[in-house]
Coordinates of C-alpha atoms in Angstrom, one line a residue:
X204 CA -12.8 -4.2 -15.5
X205 CA -12.7 -7.0 -12.9
X206 CA -12.6 -6.4 -9.1
X207 CA -11.9 -9.2 -6.5
X208 CA -10.8 -9.2 -2.9
X209 CA -7.5 -11.0 -2.6
X210 CA -4.5 -11.5 -0.4
X211 CA -1.6 -9.5 -1.7
X212 CA 2.1 -9.7 -0.8
X213 CA 5.4 -8.7 -2.1
X214 CA 8.0 -10.9 -3.7
X215 CA 9.4 -11.7 -0.3
X216 CA 6.0 -13.2 0.7
X217 CA 5.9 -11.6 4.1
X218 CA 3.1 -9.7 5.8
X219 CA 0.2 -10.4 3.3
X220 CA -2.8 -8.1 3.5
X221 CA -6.2 -8.2 1.9
X222 CA -7.3 -5.7 -0.7
X223 CA -9.7 -5.2 -3.5
X224 CA -7.8 -5.9 -6.7
X225 CA -8.9 -4.0 -9.8
X226 CA -7.4 -4.6 -13.3
X227 CA -8.2 -1.7 -15.6
X228 CA -7.7 -2.3 -19.3
X229 CA -8.2 1.3 -20.6
X230 CA -7.1 4.7 -19.3
X231 CA -10.8 5.5 -18.7
X232 CA -11.1 2.4 -16.5
X233 CA -8.0 3.4 -14.6
X234 CA -9.5 6.9 -14.0
X235 CA -12.7 5.3 -12.8
X236 CA -10.8 3.0 -10.5
X237 CA -9.0 5.9 -8.9
X238 CA -12.3 7.7 -8.4
X239 CA -13.7 4.6 -6.8
X240 CA -10.8 3.7 -4.5
X241 CA -12.8 4.3 -1.3
X242 CA -11.8 5.5 2.1
X243 CA -8.6 3.4 2.3
X244 CA -7.3 4.7 -1.0
X245 CA -5.4 2.8 -3.7
X246 CA -2.0 2.0 -5.0
X247 CA -0.8 0.9 -8.5
X248 CA 0.9 -2.4 -8.9
X249 CA 2.8 -4.1 -11.7
X250 CA 4.2 -7.6 -11.7
X251 CA 4.6 -7.7 -7.9
X252 CA 8.4 -7.8 -7.8
X253 CA 8.8 -5.2 -5.0
X254 CA 10.0 -7.3 -2.2
X255 CA 8.1 -5.7 0.7
X256 CA 4.8 -3.9 1.1
X257 CA 5.2 -1.1 -1.4
X258 CA 2.4 -2.4 -3.7
X259 CA 0.0 -3.6 -0.9
X260 CA -2.9 -1.7 0.6
X261 CA -4.6 -3.4 3.5
X262 CA -8.4 -2.9 3.3
X263 CA -8.1 -0.6 0.3
X264 CA -7.7 -0.9 -3.4
X265 CA -4.8 -2.2 -5.5
X266 CA -4.7 -1.3 -9.2
X267 CA -3.1 -4.1 -11.2
X268 CA -1.7 -2.2 -14.2
X269 CA -0.6 -5.2 -16.2
X270 CA -3.7 -5.0 -18.4
X271 CA -2.4 -1.7 -19.9
X272 CA 0.5 -3.3 -21.9
X273 CA 0.6 -1.7 -25.3
X274 CA 3.7 -0.6 -27.1
X275 CA 2.5 2.5 -29.0
X276 CA 5.5 3.7 -31.0
X277 CA 9.1 2.8 -31.6
X278 CA 11.6 5.1 -33.2
X279 CA 14.1 2.6 -34.6
X280 CA 16.4 5.4 -35.8
X281 CA 16.5 7.5 -32.6
X282 CA 16.2 4.6 -30.2
X283 CA 13.1 5.6 -28.2
X284 CA 9.9 3.7 -27.3
X285 CA 6.5 5.0 -26.1
X286 CA 4.6 2.3 -24.2
X287 CA 2.1 1.7 -21.5
X288 CA 3.2 1.4 -17.9
X289 CA 2.1 -2.2 -17.8
X290 CA 4.5 -3.4 -20.4
X291 CA 7.2 -5.6 -18.9
X292 CA 10.9 -5.3 -19.5
X293 CA 10.8 -8.8 -20.9
X294 CA 8.3 -7.8 -23.5
X295 CA 10.4 -4.8 -24.5
X296 CA 13.4 -7.0 -24.9
X297 CA 11.4 -9.3 -27.2
X298 CA 10.3 -6.5 -29.4
X299 CA 13.4 -4.2 -29.3
X300 CA 16.3 -6.6 -29.5
X301 CA 15.6 -7.6 -33.1
X302 CA 15.8 -3.9 -34.0
X303 CA 19.2 -3.5 -32.3
X304 CA 18.0 -1.8 -29.1
X305 CA 18.1 -2.8 -25.4
X306 CA 16.5 -1.4 -22.3
X307 CA 18.8 1.2 -20.7
X308 CA 18.7 -0.3 -17.2
X309 CA 17.5 -3.6 -16.0
X310 CA 17.5 -5.0 -12.4
X311 CA 18.1 -8.7 -11.6
X312 CA 14.7 -9.6 -13.2
X313 CA 13.1 -8.7 -16.5
X314 CA 9.7 -9.4 -15.0
X315 CA 9.2 -5.8 -14.0
X316 CA 6.8 -3.3 -15.6
X317 CA 7.9 0.1 -17.0
X318 CA 5.6 1.8 -14.4
X319 CA 7.2 -0.2 -11.6
X320 CA 10.7 0.6 -13.0
X321 CA 9.9 4.3 -12.7
X322 CA 8.1 4.1 -9.4
X323 CA 11.0 2.2 -7.8
X324 CA 13.6 4.0 -10.0
X325 CA 15.3 0.7 -10.5
X326 CA 19.0 0.4 -10.9
X327 CA 21.2 -2.4 -12.5
X328 CA 24.7 -3.5 -12.9
X329 CA 25.5 -0.3 -15.0
X330 CA 24.6 2.4 -12.5
X331 CA 28.2 3.6 -12.3
X332 CA 27.9 4.4 -16.0
X333 CA 24.3 4.9 -16.8
X334 CA 22.5 5.8 -13.6
X335 CA 19.0 4.5 -12.8
X336 CA 16.0 3.9 -15.0
X337 CA 14.4 7.3 -14.8
X338 CA 17.5 9.0 -16.1
X339 CA 16.5 7.5 -19.4
X340 CA 12.7 8.4 -19.2
X341 CA 12.1 11.4 -21.4
X342 CA 8.5 12.0 -20.3
X343 CA 5.5 10.2 -18.8
X344 CA 1.8 10.5 -18.5
X345 CA 0.5 10.5 -14.9
X346 CA -3.1 10.0 -13.7
X347 CA -3.3 12.1 -10.5
X348 CA -5.7 12.0 -7.7
X349 CA -7.9 14.8 -9.2
X350 CA -8.6 12.6 -12.2
X351 CA -6.3 14.6 -14.5
X352 CA -3.9 13.0 -16.9
X353 CA -0.7 15.1 -16.9
X354 CA 2.2 15.0 -19.2
X355 CA 5.2 15.1 -17.0
X356 CA 8.6 16.1 -18.4
X357 CA 12.0 15.8 -16.9
X358 CA 13.5 18.4 -14.6
X359 CA 10.1 19.2 -13.0
X360 CA 9.1 18.7 -9.3
X361 CA 6.4 16.2 -10.2
X362 CA 8.8 14.1 -12.3
X363 CA 11.4 14.1 -9.5
X364 CA 8.8 13.1 -7.0
X365 CA 7.4 10.3 -9.2
X366 CA 10.9 8.9 -9.9
X367 CA 11.3 6.5 -7.0
X368 CA 8.1 7.8 -5.4
X369 CA 6.7 4.2 -5.1
X370 CA 3.4 5.0 -6.9
X371 CA 2.4 7.6 -4.4
X372 CA 2.1 10.6 -6.8
X373 CA -0.3 8.9 -9.1
X374 CA -0.8 6.1 -11.7
X375 CA 1.8 6.1 -14.5
X376 CA -0.1 5.4 -17.7
X377 CA 2.6 5.7 -20.4
X378 CA 6.3 6.5 -20.7
X379 CA 8.8 7.5 -23.4
X380 CA 12.2 5.8 -22.8
X381 CA 15.5 6.3 -24.4
X382 CA 17.1 3.0 -25.4
X383 CA 20.6 1.5 -25.5
X384 CA 22.0 0.4 -29.0
X385 CA 23.4 -3.1 -29.3
X386 CA 24.8 -5.2 -32.1
X387 CA 24.0 -8.6 -30.6
X388 CA 22.0 -10.3 -27.9
X389 CA 25.2 -11.7 -26.3
X390 CA 27.4 -10.4 -23.6
X391 CA 31.2 -10.5 -23.4
X392 CA 32.0 -11.3 -19.8
X393 CA 35.1 -11.2 -17.6
X394 CA 35.0 -13.2 -14.3
X395 CA 37.5 -13.2 -11.5
X396 CA 37.8 -14.1 -7.8
X397 CA 38.5 -11.7 -5.0
X398 CA 40.1 -13.2 -1.9
X399 CA 38.4 -10.9 0.6
X400 CA 36.4 -7.6 0.9
X401 CA 39.4 -5.3 0.6
X402 CA 40.6 -7.1 -2.4
X403 CA 37.2 -6.9 -4.0
X404 CA 36.8 -3.1 -3.3
X405 CA 40.3 -2.5 -4.7
X406 CA 39.5 -4.4 -7.9
X407 CA 36.3 -2.5 -8.4
X408 CA 37.8 0.9 -7.7
X409 CA 40.7 0.4 -10.0
X410 CA 39.0 -1.0 -13.1
X411 CA 35.2 -0.6 -12.9
X412 CA 35.4 2.3 -15.3
X413 CA 36.4 -0.1 -18.0
X414 CA 33.1 -1.9 -18.0
X415 CA 29.5 -1.0 -18.7
X416 CA 28.2 -3.7 -16.3
X417 CA 29.7 -4.8 -13.1
X418 CA 28.5 -6.9 -10.1
X419 CA 30.1 -9.0 -7.4
X420 CA 28.6 -12.0 -5.7
X421 CA 29.9 -11.9 -2.1
X422 CA 30.1 -14.8 0.4
X423 CA 28.7 -13.3 3.6
X424 CA 29.3 -16.5 5.6
X425 CA 33.1 -16.7 4.9
X426 CA 35.3 -16.1 8.0
X427 CA 38.7 -15.0 9.0
X428 CA 41.0 -13.9 6.2
X429 CA 38.3 -14.9 3.6
X430 CA 35.7 -12.5 5.0
X431 CA 34.0 -10.9 2.0
X432 CA 35.5 -13.1 -0.6
X433 CA 33.7 -12.7 -3.9
X434 CA 33.2 -13.6 -7.5
X435 CA 33.4 -10.5 -9.7
X436 CA 31.5 -10.5 -13.0
X437 CA 31.8 -7.7 -15.5
X438 CA 31.1 -7.2 -19.1
X439 CA 29.5 -5.3 -22.0
X440 CA 27.3 -6.1 -25.0
X441 CA 29.3 -8.2 -27.4
X442 CA 30.0 -6.6 -30.8
X443 CA 29.1 -8.5 -33.9
X444 CA 32.7 -9.2 -34.9
X445 CA 33.3 -11.1 -31.6
X446 CA 30.6 -13.7 -32.4
X447 CA 31.5 -17.1 -33.9
X448 CA 30.3 -17.6 -37.4
X449 CA 27.3 -19.6 -36.4
X450 CA 26.0 -17.0 -33.9
X451 CA 26.3 -14.3 -36.6
X452 CA 23.4 -15.8 -38.5
X453 CA 20.9 -14.6 -35.8
X454 CA 23.0 -12.1 -33.7
X455 CA 19.9 -10.5 -32.1
X456 CA 17.9 -13.6 -31.2
X457 CA 16.4 -13.6 -27.7
X458 CA 15.3 -17.0 -26.4
X459 CA 15.7 -17.2 -22.6
X460 CA 15.9 -20.7 -21.2
X461 CA 13.5 -21.7 -18.4
X462 CA 13.6 -24.5 -15.9
X463 CA 10.5 -26.0 -14.2
X464 CA 9.0 -23.7 -11.5
X465 CA 9.9 -24.2 -7.9
X466 CA 7.3 -26.4 -6.1
X467 CA 4.4 -24.5 -4.6
X468 CA 5.1 -26.1 -1.2
X469 CA 8.6 -26.6 0.2
X470 CA 9.5 -27.6 3.7
X471 CA 10.8 -24.9 6.0
X472 CA 14.4 -24.8 6.9
X473 CA 16.0 -25.7 3.6
X474 CA 18.1 -22.6 3.7
X475 CA 20.1 -23.0 6.9
X476 CA 23.5 -21.7 7.7
X477 CA 24.9 -25.1 6.9
X478 CA 23.3 -25.6 3.5
X479 CA 23.9 -22.0 2.4
X480 CA 27.5 -22.2 3.7
X481 CA 28.0 -25.3 1.5
X482 CA 26.4 -23.6 -1.5
X483 CA 28.6 -20.5 -1.0
X484 CA 31.8 -22.7 -0.8
X485 CA 30.9 -24.5 -4.0
X486 CA 29.9 -21.4 -5.8
X487 CA 33.2 -19.6 -5.0
X488 CA 35.3 -22.7 -5.8
X489 CA 33.7 -23.3 -9.2
X490 CA 34.3 -19.8 -10.4
X491 CA 37.4 -19.2 -12.5
X492 CA 40.3 -17.4 -10.9
X493 CA 40.4 -15.2 -14.0
X494 CA 38.5 -15.6 -17.3
X495 CA 38.0 -13.0 -20.0
X496 CA 35.8 -12.6 -23.0
X497 CA 33.3 -15.4 -22.3
X498 CA 30.1 -15.1 -24.4
X499 CA 26.9 -15.3 -22.4
X500 CA 23.2 -14.9 -23.2
X501 CA 21.6 -11.7 -21.9
X502 CA 19.3 -13.8 -19.7
X503 CA 22.3 -15.6 -18.2
X504 CA 24.2 -12.5 -17.4
X505 CA 21.4 -10.2 -16.2
X506 CA 18.5 -12.5 -15.0
X507 CA 19.7 -16.0 -14.0
X508 CA 16.9 -16.4 -11.4
X509 CA 14.2 -15.7 -14.0
X510 CA 15.0 -19.1 -15.4
X511 CA 13.4 -20.6 -12.3
X512 CA 9.7 -19.4 -12.1
X513 CA 8.6 -18.6 -8.5
X514 CA 12.1 -19.0 -7.1
X515 CA 11.0 -17.1 -4.1
X516 CA 9.3 -20.3 -2.9
X517 CA 12.6 -21.8 -1.9
X518 CA 12.4 -19.8 1.3
X519 CA 9.3 -21.6 2.4
X520 CA 6.0 -20.2 3.6
X521 CA 7.7 -17.8 6.0
X522 CA 9.2 -15.9 3.1
X523 CA 12.3 -13.8 3.1
X524 CA 13.6 -10.3 3.7
X525 CA 15.8 -8.6 1.1
X526 CA 17.9 -5.9 2.8
X527 CA 19.8 -3.5 0.5
X528 CA 21.7 -0.4 1.6
X529 CA 24.2 2.1 0.2
X530 CA 27.0 4.0 2.0
X531 CA 29.0 6.6 0.3
X532 CA 32.6 6.5 -0.9
X533 CA 34.8 7.3 2.0
X534 CA 32.6 5.1 4.3
X535 CA 34.5 1.9 3.5
X536 CA 35.0 1.2 7.2
X537 CA 31.3 1.3 7.7
X538 CA 30.9 -1.3 4.9
X539 CA 33.5 -3.5 6.5
X540 CA 31.8 -3.3 9.9
X541 CA 28.4 -4.2 8.4
X542 CA 29.8 -7.1 6.5
X543 CA 31.5 -8.4 9.7
X544 CA 28.3 -8.1 11.6
X545 CA 26.4 -10.0 9.0
X546 CA 29.0 -12.7 9.1
X547 CA 29.0 -12.8 12.9
X548 CA 25.1 -13.0 12.9
X549 CA 25.5 -16.0 10.5
X550 CA 22.8 -14.7 8.1
X551 CA 22.3 -17.6 5.6
X552 CA 22.3 -15.5 2.4
X553 CA 23.3 -17.1 -0.9
X554 CA 22.3 -13.9 -2.8
X555 CA 24.8 -11.4 -1.5
X556 CA 25.5 -8.7 -4.1
X557 CA 27.9 -5.8 -4.0
X558 CA 28.0 -3.0 -6.6
X559 CA 29.3 0.5 -7.0
X560 CA 26.9 3.4 -7.7
X561 CA 27.7 6.4 -9.8
X562 CA 26.2 9.9 -9.6
X563 CA 22.9 10.3 -7.8
X564 CA 19.7 10.5 -9.8
X565 CA 17.2 13.4 -9.5
X566 CA 14.3 11.5 -7.8
X567 CA 13.6 12.8 -4.3
X568 CA 13.2 9.3 -3.0
X569 CA 15.6 7.5 -5.5
X570 CA 17.8 5.1 -3.7
X571 CA 21.2 5.3 -5.5
X572 CA 23.8 7.8 -4.3
X573 CA 27.6 7.5 -5.1
X574 CA 28.9 4.7 -3.0
X575 CA 28.9 1.0 -2.2
X576 CA 25.6 -0.9 -2.2
X577 CA 25.1 -4.3 -0.7
X578 CA 22.0 -6.5 -1.1
X579 CA 21.2 -9.8 0.7
X580 CA 18.3 -12.2 1.1
X581 CA 17.6 -13.5 4.5
X582 CA 14.9 -16.1 5.6
X583 CA 12.3 -14.1 7.5
X584 CA 12.2 -16.6 10.3
X585 CA 15.9 -16.2 11.3
X586 CA 15.9 -15.7 15.1
X587 CA 16.5 -12.1 16.1
X588 CA 16.4 -10.8 12.5
X589 CA 14.2 -7.8 13.2
X590 CA 16.4 -6.4 16.0
X591 CA 19.6 -7.2 14.0
X592 CA 18.4 -5.3 10.9
X593 CA 17.3 -2.4 13.1
X594 CA 20.9 -2.2 14.3
X595 CA 22.2 -2.3 10.7
X596 CA 19.8 0.6 9.9
X597 CA 21.3 2.7 12.6
X598 CA 24.8 1.9 11.3
X599 CA 23.8 2.7 7.7
X600 CA 22.2 6.0 8.8
X601 CA 25.2 7.0 10.9
X602 CA 27.4 6.6 7.8
X603 CA 25.1 8.9 5.8
X604 CA 23.6 5.9 3.9
X605 CA 20.1 4.7 3.1
X606 CA 18.1 1.6 2.5
X607 CA 16.1 0.8 -0.7
X608 CA 12.3 1.3 -0.2
X609 CA 11.4 -1.0 -3.1
X610 CA 12.9 -3.9 -1.1
X611 CA 12.0 -2.7 2.4
X612 CA 9.4 -4.4 4.6
X613 CA 10.3 -3.3 8.1
X614 CA 12.2 0.0 8.3
X615 CA 11.2 2.3 11.2
X616 CA 9.9 5.8 10.2
X617 CA 12.2 7.7 12.5
X618 CA 15.2 6.3 10.7
X619 CA 13.9 7.1 7.2
X620 CA 14.1 10.9 7.7
X621 CA 17.9 10.9 8.1
X622 CA 18.3 8.6 5.1
X623 CA 16.2 10.7 2.6
X624 CA 16.9 14.4 3.1
X625 CA 14.3 15.5 0.5
X626 CA 11.5 13.5 2.3
X627 CA 9.8 16.7 3.5
X628 CA 9.6 18.1 0.0
X629 CA 8.1 14.8 -1.2
X630 CA 5.5 14.9 1.6
X631 CA 4.6 18.5 0.8
X632 CA 4.1 17.9 -2.9
X633 CA 1.9 14.9 -2.1
X634 CA -0.2 16.9 0.3
X635 CA -0.7 19.5 -2.4
X636 CA -1.3 17.1 -5.2
X637 CA -3.4 14.6 -3.3
X638 CA -5.0 16.3 -0.3
X639 CA -7.6 13.5 0.2
X640 CA -4.9 10.8 0.4
X641 CA -6.2 8.8 -2.6
X642 CA -2.8 7.1 -3.2
X643 CA -1.7 5.1 -0.2
X644 CA 0.0 1.8 0.5
X645 CA 1.1 -0.3 3.4
X646 CA 4.6 1.1 2.9
X647 CA 3.4 4.7 3.0
X648 CA 1.3 4.1 6.2
X649 CA 4.2 2.4 7.9
X650 CA 6.7 5.1 7.0
X651 CA 4.3 8.0 7.1
X652 CA 5.2 9.0 3.5

């Protein structure tokens, strides 16, 4: 078990902090690492795709769980997998797709561990149908602060605190996950343009129930009558009989393409309002007005940015902030106001994404609730960004909404309480389960979790 002092940051590459990084390779080494965290405590970490400071621990210990990456058992008939928390969704796809199974929920990257997927209770393009990741977790094994390994089943307080609990209830060691059956590794995709935000919401509301997966790229720099214009992409797993004859020879093959990585050092200021505005214009214009039934690879539909390793470098050394919020159905006026404010602030975001959420999940700190969720990436050095996002937080909270902790790097603790009504229950369970404060992160200190 190796231990080194390193600088740790989130995927947004903001606010790095130094910590002792330990990489256990057995459950016994993980337990020893928890016992040896020291006065500043420790936090588990997967592949580092949390955008903010959720998997950082200044002056303390970070447990890199990627060394625990075994797949223990696959039920190819019932569609379940038992695996270590350090197994990535990419690895699961490699192993499970040839057997006719797919992960039940995937975010915009497959470079996420199963433990991270549970700790952040990740969601994808299918939340309106399938909910978030932990809805499909049947049970898990959790190493708690007292050194015990507990088997945690669904519909228990500890499960609901761990689902979306950002690693603060303990170290997830294994999980049993229910899978999604598929006949092929291709997607049947429909694409259409929406002329503005109201047109987009109307299309989503009227027909989203017809699709398993749905997402809209939204132009957050467009002005006037084009405010909120978007490209709407929806689809489902292609059945075998929709494949051309050649593709039917290997219908479940999984070979994601990969481009060269982004350069390690890029000049600041590449993503300006002018360059992003030009990109957005071209992206919108090149999209078809309406196209149905296009066959796409899984990697193209779900994870286009994974094709460019280290794509986060394009924001330069200053990094970027990803801001994601949700407001409930009936709060469409709040969404309109926020989109207008983002446009007026001229936030140069080329990764604006709007989706609809379905029923809320049981996790006490799980992000999704029924409503509209918008995510955008913003260069961290944008003038006045902190104050502007503070104002958006207030608007989101006033509408009964919330921001996503797995992507947060700057939320104020006084706003958090109104966003997550079960926060006090979470804190009380943590105090009971971990009275010495073994599990702690930069995020938990900042937000007094």
